[in-house]
mmCIF file of C-alpha atoms and ligand atoms in Angstrom:
data_model
loop_
_atom_site.group_PDB
_atom_site.id
_atom_site.type_symbol
_atom_site.label_atom_id
_atom_site.label_comp_id
_atom_site.label_asym_id
_atom_site.label_seq_id
_atom_site.Cartn_x
_atom_site.Cartn_y
_atom_site.Cartn_z
ATOM 1 C CA MET A 1 111.822 114.756 66.630
ATOM 2 C CA PRO A 2 109.290 115.824 63.967
ATOM 3 C CA PRO A 3 109.093 119.535 63.048
ATOM 4 C CA ASN A 4 106.381 121.939 64.260
ATOM 5 C CA LEU A 5 105.635 120.200 67.535
ATOM 6 C CA ASP A 6 105.098 123.631 69.054
ATOM 7 C CA GLN A 7 102.192 124.177 66.644
ATOM 8 C CA ILE A 8 100.148 121.384 68.157
ATOM 9 C CA PRO A 9 97.475 123.151 70.236
ATOM 10 C CA ARG A 10 97.421 122.353 73.941
ATOM 11 C CA GLU A 11 93.804 121.199 73.798
ATOM 12 C CA ARG A 12 94.900 118.388 71.445
ATOM 13 C CA LEU A 13 97.426 117.053 73.993
ATOM 14 C CA PRO A 14 95.086 114.658 75.885
ATOM 15 C CA ALA A 15 94.014 112.953 72.637
ATOM 16 C CA LEU A 16 97.614 112.751 71.486
ATOM 17 C CA LEU A 17 98.763 111.280 74.814
ATOM 18 C CA ARG A 18 96.028 108.655 74.586
ATOM 19 C CA THR A 19 96.569 107.596 70.987
ATOM 20 C CA MET A 20 100.341 107.821 70.612
ATOM 21 C CA PRO A 21 102.009 104.393 70.564
ATOM 22 C CA LYS A 22 104.002 103.698 73.709
ATOM 23 C CA ALA A 23 105.916 101.008 75.594
ATOM 24 C CA GLU A 24 105.203 100.145 79.230
ATOM 25 C CA LEU A 25 108.400 99.138 81.050
ATOM 26 C CA HIS A 26 107.432 99.282 84.719
ATOM 27 C CA LEU A 27 104.313 97.301 85.498
ATOM 28 C CA HIS A 28 104.004 94.712 88.261
ATOM 29 C CA ILE A 29 101.479 92.265 86.910
ATOM 30 C CA GLU A 30 100.273 91.482 90.442
ATOM 31 C CA GLY A 31 99.625 95.217 90.783
ATOM 32 C CA SER A 32 97.115 95.049 87.934
ATOM 33 C CA LEU A 33 94.760 92.811 89.945
ATOM 34 C CA GLU A 34 91.573 94.853 90.203
ATOM 35 C CA PRO A 35 89.449 94.343 93.371
ATOM 36 C CA GLU A 36 86.670 92.764 91.281
ATOM 37 C CA LEU A 37 89.080 90.148 89.923
ATOM 38 C CA ILE A 38 90.564 89.570 93.399
ATOM 39 C CA PHE A 39 87.068 88.716 94.674
ATOM 40 C CA ARG A 40 86.235 86.579 91.619
ATOM 41 C CA LEU A 41 89.458 84.552 92.009
ATOM 42 C CA ALA A 42 88.970 84.273 95.790
ATOM 43 C CA GLN A 43 85.553 82.744 95.185
ATOM 44 C CA ARG A 44 86.832 80.457 92.396
ATOM 45 C CA ASN A 45 89.679 79.189 94.612
ATOM 46 C CA GLY A 46 87.916 79.115 97.978
ATOM 47 C CA VAL A 47 90.246 81.752 99.472
ATOM 48 C CA THR A 48 88.872 83.833 102.350
ATOM 49 C CA LEU A 49 89.776 87.511 102.155
ATOM 50 C CA PRO A 50 90.013 89.804 105.188
ATOM 51 C CA TYR A 51 87.656 92.254 103.402
ATOM 52 C CA ALA A 52 83.877 91.944 103.206
ATOM 53 C CA SER A 53 83.437 93.451 99.740
ATOM 54 C CA VAL A 54 85.075 95.009 96.704
ATOM 55 C CA GLU A 55 84.224 98.413 98.164
ATOM 56 C CA ALA A 56 85.797 97.568 101.544
ATOM 57 C CA LEU A 57 88.960 96.412 99.795
ATOM 58 C CA ARG A 58 89.120 99.535 97.651
ATOM 59 C CA ALA A 59 88.591 101.674 100.740
ATOM 60 C CA ALA A 60 91.773 100.161 102.204
ATOM 61 C CA TYR A 61 93.813 101.676 99.359
ATOM 62 C CA ALA A 62 94.903 104.716 101.386
ATOM 63 C CA PHE A 63 98.655 104.381 101.538
ATOM 64 C CA THR A 64 101.153 106.360 103.567
ATOM 65 C CA ASP A 65 104.337 104.871 102.118
ATOM 66 C CA LEU A 66 105.658 101.920 100.104
ATOM 67 C CA GLN A 67 105.354 99.387 102.947
ATOM 68 C CA SER A 68 101.720 100.266 103.687
ATOM 69 C CA PHE A 69 100.976 99.472 100.026
ATOM 70 C CA LEU A 70 103.070 96.298 99.862
ATOM 71 C CA ASP A 71 101.190 94.757 102.817
ATOM 72 C CA ILE A 72 97.887 95.024 100.898
ATOM 73 C CA TYR A 73 99.460 94.126 97.537
ATOM 74 C CA TYR A 74 100.830 90.810 98.861
ATOM 75 C CA ALA A 75 97.456 90.045 100.513
ATOM 76 C CA GLY A 76 95.694 90.655 97.165
ATOM 77 C CA ALA A 77 98.080 88.277 95.375
ATOM 78 C CA SER A 78 97.076 85.449 97.754
ATOM 79 C CA VAL A 79 94.090 84.588 95.495
ATOM 80 C CA LEU A 80 96.428 83.488 92.673
ATOM 81 C CA LEU A 81 96.774 79.712 92.785
ATOM 82 C CA LYS A 82 96.259 78.166 89.326
ATOM 83 C CA GLU A 83 97.764 78.714 85.900
ATOM 84 C CA ALA A 84 94.397 80.105 84.733
ATOM 85 C CA ASP A 85 94.516 82.742 87.504
ATOM 86 C CA PHE A 86 97.864 84.071 86.264
ATOM 87 C CA PHE A 87 96.592 83.985 82.697
ATOM 88 C CA ASP A 88 93.356 85.821 83.544
ATOM 89 C CA MET A 89 95.226 88.514 85.494
ATOM 90 C CA ALA A 90 97.684 89.182 82.664
ATOM 91 C CA TRP A 91 95.028 89.013 79.967
ATOM 92 C CA ALA A 92 92.943 91.645 81.779
ATOM 93 C CA TYR A 93 96.024 93.881 81.837
ATOM 94 C CA PHE A 94 96.733 93.360 78.136
ATOM 95 C CA GLU A 95 93.168 94.306 77.179
ATOM 96 C CA ARG A 96 93.568 97.584 79.062
ATOM 97 C CA ALA A 97 97.030 98.145 77.632
ATOM 98 C CA ALA A 98 95.740 97.683 74.085
ATOM 99 C CA ALA A 99 93.057 100.316 74.746
ATOM 100 C CA ASP A 100 95.860 102.679 75.860
ATOM 101 C CA HIS A 101 97.838 102.102 72.624
ATOM 102 C CA VAL A 102 100.622 100.185 74.368
ATOM 103 C CA VAL A 103 102.512 98.407 71.575
ATOM 104 C CA HIS A 104 105.131 96.793 73.816
ATOM 105 C CA ALA A 105 105.077 95.777 77.497
ATOM 106 C CA GLU A 106 107.752 94.324 79.758
ATOM 107 C CA LEU A 107 105.925 92.864 82.752
ATOM 108 C CA PHE A 108 107.442 92.393 86.189
ATOM 109 C CA PHE A 109 106.321 89.387 88.180
ATOM 110 C CA ASP A 110 107.142 88.427 91.796
ATOM 111 C CA PRO A 111 107.482 84.624 91.872
ATOM 112 C CA GLN A 112 108.498 84.502 95.550
ATOM 113 C CA THR A 113 105.088 85.919 96.509
ATOM 114 C CA HIS A 114 103.599 82.754 95.025
ATOM 115 C CA THR A 115 106.196 80.020 95.544
ATOM 116 C CA GLU A 116 106.282 80.873 99.277
ATOM 117 C CA ARG A 117 102.560 79.928 99.351
ATOM 118 C CA GLY A 118 103.273 76.615 97.630
ATOM 119 C CA VAL A 119 102.372 77.661 94.084
ATOM 120 C CA PRO A 120 104.812 75.981 91.664
ATOM 121 C CA MET A 121 107.097 78.239 89.582
ATOM 122 C CA GLU A 122 105.804 76.516 86.459
ATOM 123 C CA THR A 123 102.213 77.560 87.231
ATOM 124 C CA VAL A 124 103.253 81.204 87.533
ATOM 125 C CA ILE A 125 105.469 81.439 84.478
ATOM 126 C CA VAL A 126 103.438 79.273 82.109
ATOM 127 C CA GLY A 127 100.202 81.139 82.931
ATOM 128 C CA LEU A 128 101.808 84.536 82.352
ATOM 129 C CA GLU A 129 103.674 83.430 79.246
ATOM 130 C CA HIS A 130 100.484 82.069 77.705
ATOM 131 C CA ALA A 131 98.865 85.506 78.133
ATOM 132 C CA CYS A 132 101.922 87.217 76.588
ATOM 133 C CA ARG A 133 101.719 84.940 73.542
ATOM 134 C CA ARG A 134 98.006 85.546 73.134
ATOM 135 C CA ALA A 135 98.478 89.325 73.540
ATOM 136 C CA HIS A 136 100.866 89.254 70.614
ATOM 137 C CA ALA A 137 98.634 87.084 68.450
ATOM 138 C CA GLU A 138 95.291 88.755 69.189
ATOM 139 C CA LEU A 139 96.094 92.317 70.310
ATOM 140 C CA GLY A 140 99.316 92.967 68.418
ATOM 141 C CA ILE A 141 101.142 93.777 71.690
ATOM 142 C CA SER A 142 104.727 92.605 71.950
ATOM 143 C CA ALA A 143 105.165 91.372 75.522
ATOM 144 C CA SER A 144 107.877 89.873 77.677
ATOM 145 C CA LEU A 145 108.456 88.977 81.328
ATOM 146 C CA ILE A 146 111.008 90.204 83.892
ATOM 147 C CA LEU A 147 111.379 88.115 87.067
ATOM 148 C CA CYS A 148 111.759 90.278 90.176
ATOM 149 C CA PHE A 149 113.530 89.243 93.361
ATOM 150 C CA LEU A 150 111.952 90.502 96.592
ATOM 151 C CA ARG A 151 114.617 92.597 98.285
ATOM 152 C CA HIS A 152 113.202 92.139 101.817
ATOM 153 C CA LEU A 153 114.118 88.446 101.472
ATOM 154 C CA SER A 154 117.686 87.098 101.444
ATOM 155 C CA GLU A 155 120.093 86.757 98.541
ATOM 156 C CA GLU A 156 120.053 83.030 99.245
ATOM 157 C CA ALA A 157 116.296 83.006 98.612
ATOM 158 C CA ALA A 158 116.899 84.923 95.366
ATOM 159 C CA PHE A 159 119.431 82.277 94.267
ATOM 160 C CA ALA A 160 116.910 79.521 95.032
ATOM 161 C CA THR A 161 114.248 81.377 93.054
ATOM 162 C CA LEU A 162 116.572 81.753 90.085
ATOM 163 C CA GLU A 163 117.337 78.026 90.238
ATOM 164 C CA GLN A 164 113.609 77.189 90.202
ATOM 165 C CA ALA A 165 113.030 79.533 87.261
ATOM 166 C CA LEU A 166 115.894 78.359 85.049
ATOM 167 C CA PRO A 167 113.922 75.501 83.431
ATOM 168 C CA TYR A 168 111.688 78.320 82.059
ATOM 169 C CA ARG A 169 114.593 80.582 81.068
ATOM 170 C CA ARG A 170 113.250 81.007 77.537
ATOM 171 C CA HIS A 171 110.076 82.606 78.925
ATOM 172 C CA PHE A 172 111.689 85.622 80.647
ATOM 173 C CA ILE A 173 114.129 88.216 79.351
ATOM 174 C CA GLY A 174 115.546 89.627 82.547
ATOM 175 C CA VAL A 175 115.507 90.086 86.298
ATOM 176 C CA GLY A 176 114.615 93.007 88.533
ATOM 177 C CA LEU A 177 114.640 93.932 92.209
ATOM 178 C CA ASP A 178 111.543 95.191 94.006
ATOM 179 C CA SER A 179 109.661 95.315 97.349
ATOM 180 C CA SER A 180 110.756 97.284 100.450
ATOM 181 C CA GLU A 181 113.653 99.514 99.431
ATOM 182 C CA ARG A 182 114.785 101.156 102.672
ATOM 183 C CA GLY A 183 117.349 99.040 104.511
ATOM 184 C CA HIS A 184 117.780 96.668 101.557
ATOM 185 C CA PRO A 185 120.478 98.222 99.342
ATOM 186 C CA PRO A 186 121.252 96.803 95.892
ATOM 187 C CA GLU A 187 124.625 95.400 97.011
ATOM 188 C CA LYS A 188 122.739 92.789 99.070
ATOM 189 C CA PHE A 189 122.085 91.096 95.684
ATOM 190 C CA ALA A 190 125.480 91.593 94.025
ATOM 191 C CA ARG A 191 126.260 87.899 93.500
ATOM 192 C CA VAL A 192 122.862 86.790 92.240
ATOM 193 C CA PHE A 193 122.787 89.676 89.747
ATOM 194 C CA ALA A 194 126.309 88.747 88.562
ATOM 195 C CA LYS A 195 125.032 85.228 87.891
ATOM 196 C CA CYS A 196 121.994 86.586 86.029
ATOM 197 C CA ARG A 197 124.233 88.753 83.831
ATOM 198 C CA ASP A 198 126.393 85.696 83.084
ATOM 199 C CA LEU A 199 123.232 83.900 81.987
ATOM 200 C CA GLY A 200 122.587 86.674 79.474
ATOM 201 C CA LEU A 201 119.581 88.076 81.311
ATOM 202 C CA HIS A 202 118.792 91.775 81.222
ATOM 203 C CA VAL A 203 119.095 93.407 84.645
ATOM 204 C CA VAL A 204 117.072 96.265 86.164
ATOM 205 C CA ALA A 205 116.381 97.374 89.741
ATOM 206 C CA HIS A 206 114.068 99.640 91.696
ATOM 207 C CA ALA A 207 116.243 102.364 93.220
ATOM 208 C CA GLY A 208 115.702 105.913 94.398
ATOM 209 C CA GLU A 209 111.939 105.503 94.926
ATOM 210 C CA GLU A 210 112.143 105.811 98.716
ATOM 211 C CA GLY A 211 115.827 104.973 98.975
ATOM 212 C CA PRO A 212 118.656 107.521 98.678
ATOM 213 C CA PRO A 213 120.665 108.420 95.533
ATOM 214 C CA ALA A 214 123.437 106.121 96.834
ATOM 215 C CA TYR A 215 121.134 103.156 96.080
ATOM 216 C CA ILE A 216 120.890 104.321 92.450
ATOM 217 C CA GLU A 217 124.686 104.489 92.304
ATOM 218 C CA SER A 218 125.107 100.992 93.697
ATOM 219 C CA ALA A 219 122.433 99.638 91.334
ATOM 220 C CA LEU A 220 124.583 101.039 88.501
ATOM 221 C CA ASP A 221 128.031 100.161 89.848
ATOM 222 C CA VAL A 222 127.401 96.894 91.692
ATOM 223 C CA LEU A 223 124.398 95.350 89.955
ATOM 224 C CA LYS A 224 125.316 96.936 86.587
ATOM 225 C CA VAL A 225 121.670 97.522 85.739
ATOM 226 C CA GLU A 226 120.490 98.617 82.303
ATOM 227 C CA ARG A 227 117.542 100.642 83.638
ATOM 228 C CA ILE A 228 116.627 102.198 86.961
ATOM 229 C CA ASP A 229 113.038 101.715 88.094
ATOM 230 C CA HIS A 230 111.718 104.978 89.592
ATOM 231 C CA GLY A 231 115.018 106.775 90.281
ATOM 232 C CA VAL A 232 113.249 110.049 91.031
ATOM 233 C CA ARG A 233 115.464 110.776 94.060
ATOM 234 C CA CYS A 234 118.461 111.147 91.710
ATOM 235 C CA VAL A 235 117.807 114.902 91.697
ATOM 236 C CA GLU A 236 119.277 115.072 95.199
ATOM 237 C CA SER A 237 122.700 114.481 93.598
ATOM 238 C CA PRO A 238 123.509 116.797 90.657
ATOM 239 C CA ALA A 239 126.565 114.658 89.801
ATOM 240 C CA LEU A 240 124.341 111.584 89.570
ATOM 241 C CA VAL A 241 121.863 113.397 87.322
ATOM 242 C CA GLN A 242 124.734 114.346 85.024
ATOM 243 C CA ARG A 243 125.946 110.759 84.949
ATOM 244 C CA LEU A 244 122.475 109.363 84.190
ATOM 245 C CA ALA A 245 122.119 111.872 81.345
ATOM 246 C CA ARG A 246 125.600 111.149 79.959
ATOM 247 C CA GLU A 247 125.021 107.383 80.024
ATOM 248 C CA ARG A 248 121.423 107.713 78.798
ATOM 249 C CA MET A 249 120.430 105.436 81.619
ATOM 250 C CA PRO A 250 116.645 105.044 81.433
ATOM 251 C CA LEU A 251 114.456 105.838 84.444
ATOM 252 C CA THR A 252 111.041 104.146 84.474
ATOM 253 C CA VAL A 253 109.046 106.802 86.304
ATOM 254 C CA CYS A 254 105.566 106.090 87.720
ATOM 255 C CA PRO A 255 103.864 109.392 88.567
ATOM 256 C CA LEU A 256 100.537 108.195 90.020
ATOM 257 C CA SER A 257 102.403 105.638 92.146
ATOM 258 C CA ASN A 258 104.739 108.327 93.455
ATOM 259 C CA VAL A 259 101.829 110.484 94.588
ATOM 260 C CA LYS A 260 99.829 107.565 96.081
ATOM 261 C CA LEU A 261 102.880 106.368 98.033
ATOM 262 C CA CYS A 262 103.695 109.921 99.180
ATOM 263 C CA VAL A 263 107.047 110.167 97.372
ATOM 264 C CA PHE A 264 105.626 113.500 96.144
ATOM 265 C CA GLU A 265 102.845 115.325 97.984
ATOM 266 C CA THR A 266 101.047 116.309 94.794
ATOM 267 C CA MET A 267 101.306 115.648 91.068
ATOM 268 C CA ALA A 268 102.009 119.365 90.573
ATOM 269 C CA GLY A 269 105.160 118.841 92.655
ATOM 270 C CA HIS A 270 106.423 115.834 90.641
ATOM 271 C CA ASN A 271 109.911 116.226 89.191
ATOM 272 C CA LEU A 272 109.236 114.644 85.774
ATOM 273 C CA PRO A 273 109.707 117.998 83.964
ATOM 274 C CA ALA A 274 113.054 118.491 85.725
ATOM 275 C CA LEU A 275 114.179 114.979 84.771
ATOM 276 C CA LEU A 276 113.308 115.562 81.112
ATOM 277 C CA ASP A 277 114.847 119.014 81.049
ATOM 278 C CA ALA A 278 118.075 117.528 82.478
ATOM 279 C CA GLY A 279 118.191 115.325 79.375
ATOM 280 C CA LEU A 280 117.388 112.055 81.138
ATOM 281 C CA CYS A 281 115.826 109.114 79.329
ATOM 282 C CA ALA A 282 112.725 109.197 81.544
ATOM 283 C CA THR A 283 109.606 107.189 80.708
ATOM 284 C CA VAL A 284 106.050 107.155 82.109
ATOM 285 C CA ASN A 285 104.634 103.900 83.476
ATOM 286 C CA SER A 286 101.852 102.662 85.740
ATOM 287 C CA ASP A 287 103.659 100.481 88.357
ATOM 288 C CA ASP A 288 100.585 98.958 90.083
ATOM 289 C CA PRO A 289 97.644 100.481 88.229
ATOM 290 C CA ALA A 290 94.847 98.673 90.100
ATOM 291 C CA TYR A 291 96.101 100.232 93.345
ATOM 292 C CA PHE A 292 97.235 103.678 92.233
ATOM 293 C CA GLY A 293 94.243 104.982 90.314
ATOM 294 C CA GLY A 294 95.046 104.421 86.683
ATOM 295 C CA TYR A 295 96.765 102.681 83.812
ATOM 296 C CA ILE A 296 99.441 104.205 81.619
ATOM 297 C CA ASN A 297 97.249 106.722 79.769
ATOM 298 C CA GLU A 298 95.822 107.969 83.044
ATOM 299 C CA ASN A 299 99.414 108.502 84.223
ATOM 300 C CA PHE A 300 100.170 110.564 81.119
ATOM 301 C CA ILE A 301 96.925 112.565 81.277
ATOM 302 C CA GLN A 302 97.084 113.403 84.982
ATOM 303 C CA THR A 303 100.794 114.283 84.817
ATOM 304 C CA PHE A 304 100.369 116.644 81.857
ATOM 305 C CA GLU A 305 97.243 118.175 83.413
ATOM 306 C CA ALA A 306 99.004 118.947 86.699
ATOM 307 C CA LEU A 307 102.238 120.176 85.089
ATOM 308 C CA PRO A 308 101.391 122.791 82.449
ATOM 309 C CA GLN A 309 105.049 123.164 81.455
ATOM 310 C CA LEU A 310 104.813 119.717 79.828
ATOM 311 C CA ASN A 311 104.033 120.088 76.112
ATOM 312 C CA ALA A 312 103.834 118.108 72.858
ATOM 313 C CA ALA A 313 107.634 117.907 72.618
ATOM 314 C CA HIS A 314 107.724 116.266 76.060
ATOM 315 C CA ALA A 315 104.983 113.826 75.010
ATOM 316 C CA TRP A 316 107.038 112.907 71.957
ATOM 317 C CA GLN A 317 110.186 112.523 74.035
ATOM 318 C CA LEU A 318 108.511 110.285 76.614
ATOM 319 C CA ALA A 319 107.120 107.910 73.971
ATOM 320 C CA ALA A 320 110.429 107.895 72.055
ATOM 321 C CA ASN A 321 112.283 107.213 75.332
ATOM 322 C CA SER A 322 110.007 104.253 76.072
ATOM 323 C CA PHE A 323 111.051 102.616 72.799
ATOM 324 C CA GLU A 324 114.726 103.513 73.254
ATOM 325 C CA ALA A 325 114.707 101.937 76.733
ATOM 326 C CA SER A 326 112.950 98.702 75.649
ATOM 327 C CA PHE A 327 114.754 95.371 75.509
ATOM 328 C CA VAL A 328 113.904 94.667 71.859
ATOM 329 C CA PRO A 329 115.819 94.574 68.557
ATOM 330 C CA GLU A 330 116.615 97.923 66.899
ATOM 331 C CA ALA A 331 114.284 97.091 63.991
ATOM 332 C CA ASP A 332 111.287 96.966 66.346
ATOM 333 C CA LYS A 333 112.273 100.291 67.908
ATOM 334 C CA ALA A 334 112.543 101.865 64.440
ATOM 335 C CA ALA A 335 109.107 100.541 63.436
ATOM 336 C CA TRP A 336 107.465 101.970 66.569
ATOM 337 C CA ARG A 337 109.210 105.304 66.072
ATOM 338 C CA HIS A 338 107.651 105.463 62.625
ATOM 339 C CA GLU A 339 104.250 104.770 64.149
ATOM 340 C CA LEU A 340 104.937 107.547 66.647
ATOM 341 C CA GLU A 341 105.813 109.962 63.852
ATOM 342 C CA ARG A 342 102.559 109.145 62.070
ATOM 343 C CA ALA A 343 100.557 109.748 65.277
ATOM 344 C CA PHE A 344 102.129 113.201 65.652
ATOM 345 C CA GLU A 345 101.836 114.093 61.967
ATOM 346 C CA ALA A 346 98.098 113.409 62.212
ATOM 347 C CA GLU A 347 97.875 116.199 64.837
ATOM 348 C CA GLN A 348 99.781 118.832 62.818
ATOM 349 C CA PRO A 349 97.593 121.767 61.742
ATOM 350 C CA ARG A 350 97.055 121.718 57.961
HETATM 351 N N1 ADE B 1 106.316 96.052 94.109
HETATM 352 C C1 ADE B 1 105.205 96.471 93.491
HETATM 353 N N2 ADE B 1 105.221 97.801 93.342
HETATM 354 C C2 ADE B 1 106.379 98.248 93.874
HETATM 355 C C3 ADE B 1 106.988 99.517 94.036
HETATM 356 N N3 ADE B 1 106.402 100.636 93.613
HETATM 357 N N4 ADE B 1 108.177 99.587 94.646
HETATM 358 C C4 ADE B 1 108.766 98.475 95.095
HETATM 359 N N5 ADE B 1 108.242 97.261 94.972
HETATM 360 C C5 ADE B 1 107.058 97.143 94.368
HETATM 361 ZN ZN1 ZN B 2 107.591 99.177 90.799
#
């Protein structure tokens, strides 16, 4: 950590949060579909939506829990049919990410949401991969893809999905587990995750968003994940918090999502400060930014605004954690840490 972080005045924090380089590690690309793009793609593809207008769709974004969100999120994804649709969706995200000084992004995608509607796996992966390549070439963002299995579906369906995706193995770096958490514990996917690890894929899983700390433990012990997505309910088990800290197991925390989905009543009640103070490798991410009211910088800004105990040292730690937790070579992490140091040095009083 650079010296004199405590000399950075609080009023400089928003600018610092915006301009510091950062990695985004928990972003569902289908959750970046803005209502305007949903309507544009619906028109382009002749899909009829159950909403009369962009405004009517946006008005439906009043969620009471994860499932109430997922129902609308899967309906929104129904406009994605062609390779160009997947490209356009991801490119729109990358343009926003570049504006937020994201230097590296690991994007989740939900192929089963599309293959179940008859969209070929190739269409999904090739469209997204094309956008990742262009983001690197034109925006300087390093980007990769993580294929998520839908946990409300069977392990057999996950195996079939993996089989369909293997011809495109070079285009994704890992697998994850998302969708409805309650009633679908990680151990349901033990065998398919074992196969993915054998294939050399990175493995992550959503756990402890709505589900209990025991789901975080089984994600670690049974699925042998390298990161926990969300994980905020770990605080209910002090022994688990200690373990996560000892193992430096990253948690990809999504504050705006947690408030929108009523995991926390208010941002002021979010446990991010407690997670950081316990020494956990927590990161800040946007989850489904088109649905939850903001991209990654908005997550940083609103979290720091609502939680005055968060300071410049926490900002530094969160950005440094995002690089530490990335699935990239050490040399890339070191280069981004240098960029981070320069961003903070620029804010030191002279
Ligand atoms: N799919 C998209 N966003 C999700 C979330 N926050 N939790 C579980 N599955 C998701
Ligand atoms: Zn998520």
